[in-house]
Short mmCIF file of C-alpha atoms in Angstrom, two decimals:
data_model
loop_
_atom_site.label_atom_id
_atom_site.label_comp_id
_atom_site.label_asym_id
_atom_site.label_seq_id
_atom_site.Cartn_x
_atom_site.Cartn_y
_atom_site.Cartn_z
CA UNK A 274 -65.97 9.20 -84.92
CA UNK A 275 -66.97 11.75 -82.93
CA UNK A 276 -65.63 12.40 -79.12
CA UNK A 277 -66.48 14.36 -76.23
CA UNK A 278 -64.01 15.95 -74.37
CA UNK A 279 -64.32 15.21 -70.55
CA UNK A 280 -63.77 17.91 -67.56
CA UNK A 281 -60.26 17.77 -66.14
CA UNK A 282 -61.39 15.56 -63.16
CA UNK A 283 -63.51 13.07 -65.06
CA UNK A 284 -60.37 12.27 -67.64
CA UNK A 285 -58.03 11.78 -64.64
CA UNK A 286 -60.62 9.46 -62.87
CA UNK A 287 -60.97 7.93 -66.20
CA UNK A 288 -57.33 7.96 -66.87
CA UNK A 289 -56.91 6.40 -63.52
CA UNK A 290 -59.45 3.66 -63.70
CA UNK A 291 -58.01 2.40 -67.09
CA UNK A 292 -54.31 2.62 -65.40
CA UNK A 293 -55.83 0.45 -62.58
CA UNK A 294 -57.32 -2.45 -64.88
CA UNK A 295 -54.35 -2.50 -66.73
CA UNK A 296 -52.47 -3.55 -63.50
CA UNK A 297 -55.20 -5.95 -62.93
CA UNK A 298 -55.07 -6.95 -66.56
CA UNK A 299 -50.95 -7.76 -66.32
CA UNK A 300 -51.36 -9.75 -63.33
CA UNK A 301 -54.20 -11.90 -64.63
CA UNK A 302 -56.92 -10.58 -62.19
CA UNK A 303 -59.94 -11.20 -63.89
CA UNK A 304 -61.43 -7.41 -64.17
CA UNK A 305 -64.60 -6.28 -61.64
CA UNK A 306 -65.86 -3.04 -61.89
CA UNK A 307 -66.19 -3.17 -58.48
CA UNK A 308 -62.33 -3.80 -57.65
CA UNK A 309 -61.26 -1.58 -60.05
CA UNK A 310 -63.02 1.45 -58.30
CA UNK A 311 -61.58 0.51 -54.63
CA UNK A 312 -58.15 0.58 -56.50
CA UNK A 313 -58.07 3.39 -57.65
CA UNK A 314 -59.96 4.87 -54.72
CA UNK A 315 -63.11 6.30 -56.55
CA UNK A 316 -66.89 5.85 -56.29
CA UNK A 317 -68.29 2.34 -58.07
CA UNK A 318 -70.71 5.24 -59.73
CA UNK A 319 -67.36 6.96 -61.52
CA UNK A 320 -66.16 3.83 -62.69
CA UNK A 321 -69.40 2.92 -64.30
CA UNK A 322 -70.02 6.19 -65.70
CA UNK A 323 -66.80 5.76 -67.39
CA UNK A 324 -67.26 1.86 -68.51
CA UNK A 325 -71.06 0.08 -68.51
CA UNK A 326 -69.54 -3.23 -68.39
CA UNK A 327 -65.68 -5.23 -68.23
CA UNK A 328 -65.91 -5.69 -71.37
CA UNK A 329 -65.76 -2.30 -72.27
CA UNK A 330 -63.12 -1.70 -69.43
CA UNK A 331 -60.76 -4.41 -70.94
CA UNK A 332 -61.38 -3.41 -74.62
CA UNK A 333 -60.47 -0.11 -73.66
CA UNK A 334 -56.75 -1.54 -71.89
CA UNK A 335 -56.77 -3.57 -75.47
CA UNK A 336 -56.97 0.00 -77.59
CA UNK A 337 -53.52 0.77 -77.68
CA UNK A 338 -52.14 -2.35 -78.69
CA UNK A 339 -55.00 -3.58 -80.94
CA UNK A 340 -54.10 0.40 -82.79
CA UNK A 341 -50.29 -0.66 -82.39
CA UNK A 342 -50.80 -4.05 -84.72
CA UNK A 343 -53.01 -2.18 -87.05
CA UNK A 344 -50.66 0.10 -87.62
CA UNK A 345 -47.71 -2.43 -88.01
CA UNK A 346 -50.66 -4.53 -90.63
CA UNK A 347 -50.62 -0.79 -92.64
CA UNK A 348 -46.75 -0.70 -92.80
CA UNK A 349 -46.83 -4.35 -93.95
CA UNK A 350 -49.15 -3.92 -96.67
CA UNK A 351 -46.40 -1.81 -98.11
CA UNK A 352 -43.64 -3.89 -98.22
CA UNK A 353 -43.11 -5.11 -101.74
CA UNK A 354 -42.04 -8.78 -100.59
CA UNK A 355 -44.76 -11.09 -99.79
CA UNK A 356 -43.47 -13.36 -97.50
CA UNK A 357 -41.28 -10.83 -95.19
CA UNK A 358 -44.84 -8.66 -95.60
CA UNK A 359 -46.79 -11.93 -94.01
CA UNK A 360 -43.48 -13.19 -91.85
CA UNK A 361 -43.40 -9.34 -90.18
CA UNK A 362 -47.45 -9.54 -89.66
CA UNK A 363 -47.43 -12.37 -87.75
CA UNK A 364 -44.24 -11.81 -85.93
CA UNK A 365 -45.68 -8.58 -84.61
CA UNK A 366 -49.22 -10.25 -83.74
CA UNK A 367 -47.81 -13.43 -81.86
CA UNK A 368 -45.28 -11.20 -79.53
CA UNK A 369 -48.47 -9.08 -78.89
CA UNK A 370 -50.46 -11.53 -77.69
CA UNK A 371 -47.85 -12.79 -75.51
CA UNK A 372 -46.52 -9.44 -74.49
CA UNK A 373 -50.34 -7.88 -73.72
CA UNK A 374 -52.58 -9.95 -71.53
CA UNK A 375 -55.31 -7.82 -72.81
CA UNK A 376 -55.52 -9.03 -76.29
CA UNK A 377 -56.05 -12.58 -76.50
CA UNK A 378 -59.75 -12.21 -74.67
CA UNK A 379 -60.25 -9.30 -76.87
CA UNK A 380 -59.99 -10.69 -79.69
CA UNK A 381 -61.52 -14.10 -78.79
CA UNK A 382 -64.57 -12.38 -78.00
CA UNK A 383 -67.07 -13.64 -80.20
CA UNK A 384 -68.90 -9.89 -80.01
CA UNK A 385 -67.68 -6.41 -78.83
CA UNK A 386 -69.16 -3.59 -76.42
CA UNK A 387 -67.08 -0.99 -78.03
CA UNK A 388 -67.36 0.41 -82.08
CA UNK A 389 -63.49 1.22 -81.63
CA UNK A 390 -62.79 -2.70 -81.06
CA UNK A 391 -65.11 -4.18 -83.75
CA UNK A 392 -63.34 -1.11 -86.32
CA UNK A 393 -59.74 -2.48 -85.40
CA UNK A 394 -60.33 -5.90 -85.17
CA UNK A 395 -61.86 -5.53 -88.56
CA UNK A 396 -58.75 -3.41 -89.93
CA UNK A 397 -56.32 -6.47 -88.22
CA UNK A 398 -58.69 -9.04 -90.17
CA UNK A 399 -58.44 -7.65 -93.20
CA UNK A 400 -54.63 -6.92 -93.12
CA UNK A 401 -54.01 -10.30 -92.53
CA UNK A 402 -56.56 -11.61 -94.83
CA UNK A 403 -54.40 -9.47 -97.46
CA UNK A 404 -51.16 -10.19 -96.52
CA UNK A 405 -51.60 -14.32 -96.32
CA UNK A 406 -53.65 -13.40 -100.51
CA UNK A 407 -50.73 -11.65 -101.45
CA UNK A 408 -48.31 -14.56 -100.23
CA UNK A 409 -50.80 -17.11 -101.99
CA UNK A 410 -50.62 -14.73 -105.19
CA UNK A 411 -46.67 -15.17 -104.78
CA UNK A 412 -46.72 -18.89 -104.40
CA UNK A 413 -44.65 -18.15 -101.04
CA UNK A 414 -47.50 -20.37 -98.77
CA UNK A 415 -48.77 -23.54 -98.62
CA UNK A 416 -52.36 -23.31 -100.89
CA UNK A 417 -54.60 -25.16 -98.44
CA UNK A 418 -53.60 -22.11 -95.82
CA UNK A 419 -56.69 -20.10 -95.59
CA UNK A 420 -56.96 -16.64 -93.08
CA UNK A 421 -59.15 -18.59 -90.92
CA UNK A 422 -55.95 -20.73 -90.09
CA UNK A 423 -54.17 -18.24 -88.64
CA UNK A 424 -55.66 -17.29 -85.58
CA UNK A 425 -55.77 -20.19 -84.14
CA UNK A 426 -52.43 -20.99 -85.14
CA UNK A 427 -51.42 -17.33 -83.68
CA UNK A 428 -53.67 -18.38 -80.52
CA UNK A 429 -51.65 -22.04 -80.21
CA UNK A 430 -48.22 -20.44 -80.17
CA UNK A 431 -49.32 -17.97 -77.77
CA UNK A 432 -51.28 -20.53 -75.45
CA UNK A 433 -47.75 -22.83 -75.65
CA UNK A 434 -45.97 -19.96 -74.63
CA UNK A 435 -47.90 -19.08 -71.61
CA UNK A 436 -47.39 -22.61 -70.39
CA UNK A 437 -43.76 -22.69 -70.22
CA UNK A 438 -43.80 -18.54 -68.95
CA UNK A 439 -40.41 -17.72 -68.30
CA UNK A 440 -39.73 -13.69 -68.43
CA UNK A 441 -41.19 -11.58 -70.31
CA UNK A 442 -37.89 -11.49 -72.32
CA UNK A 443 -37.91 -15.38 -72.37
CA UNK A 444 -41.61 -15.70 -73.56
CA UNK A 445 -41.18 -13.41 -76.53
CA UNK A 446 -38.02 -15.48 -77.42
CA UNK A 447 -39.92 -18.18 -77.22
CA UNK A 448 -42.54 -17.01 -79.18
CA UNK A 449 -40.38 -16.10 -81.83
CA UNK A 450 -38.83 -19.38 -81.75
CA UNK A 451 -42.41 -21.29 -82.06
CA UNK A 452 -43.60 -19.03 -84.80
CA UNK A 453 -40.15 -19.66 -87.06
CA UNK A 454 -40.84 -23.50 -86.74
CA UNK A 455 -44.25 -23.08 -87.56
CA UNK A 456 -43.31 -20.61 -90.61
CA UNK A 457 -41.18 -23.27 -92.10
CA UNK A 458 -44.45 -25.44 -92.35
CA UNK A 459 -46.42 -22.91 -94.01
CA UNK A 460 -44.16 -22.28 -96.79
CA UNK A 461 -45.03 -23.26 -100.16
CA UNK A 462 -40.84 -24.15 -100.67
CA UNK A 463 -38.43 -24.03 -98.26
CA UNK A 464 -36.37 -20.92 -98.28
CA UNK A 465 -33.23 -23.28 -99.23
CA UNK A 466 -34.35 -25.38 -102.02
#
């Protein structure tokens, strides 16, 4: 992947406009390229020289945190131990989605304006994919659990968690909370018996 480096000016405008629909993002304004450029206080031309379309605004806020669980899907293909591997994964991935109000559209997105997004939520795919074969290969899972299970399962925790907000401090709690009960279903044994 190939980038250009931008003039001073043109990376703080562009710095500036992504700082600007990440506010917008957090307080669940729906992102106009239009409102994002009297924000920040620059020409409607800048901002789409910077960003054809929302889409590519908002995958752009996504970036960091889509290259954040990507990473964390790396360091859990490592871990020797199946289940904690898988456990980790999705731990990570549900407090994301409830911590980030960028991701969930992101990723919902049935198609993606930017190569960067389609090449991470490909990586995230595939480490899960991975990590829920490897728990299957350890008999740690239910069997009838396939990868297309857990996003929506991911999505449903995050979705309940959103309707009963709270803090930010009480929504990952509560995420973490939803995601434990819903671990205990998915497990081929409990971890007592």
């Amino acid at each position: 992947m190939t980038t250009t480096r931008l003039r001073r000016d043109a990376a703080q405008n562009r710095d500036q406009i992504v700082a600007v629909a990440r506010a917008l993002v957090d307080e669940g304004t729906p992102l106009q390229l239009n409102d994002v450029a009297r924000r920040a206080g620059i020409g409607v031309g800048t901002v789409y020289r910077h960003f054809a379309t929302p889409e590519a605004l908002l995958e752009t806020v996504a970036t960091p945190c889509l290259e954040a669980l990507v990473a964390h899907g790396e360091r859990a293909l490592a871990d020797p131990d199946a289940w904690h591997a898988l456990e980790g994964f999705l731990t990570r991935t549900v407090e994301a989605q409830v911590g980030d109000a960028s991701l969930a559209p992101v990723t919902a997105a049935p198609g993606n304006a930017l190569p960067r997004t389609t090449e991470l939520k490909t990586s995230l795919w595939s480490a899960g994919t991975t990590l829920l074969d490897r728990a299957h290969a350890a008999g740690a899972v239910r069997p009838d659990l396939t990868p297309a299970d857990l996003v929506p399962l991911m999505c449903g925790i995050a979705y309940a968690v959103q309707i009963h907000a709270g803090t930010p401090t009480d929504r990952i709690a509560t995420a973490r909370r939803y995601l434990s009960t819903l671990l205990g279903g998915l497990r081929a044994t409990p971890p007592d018996a």
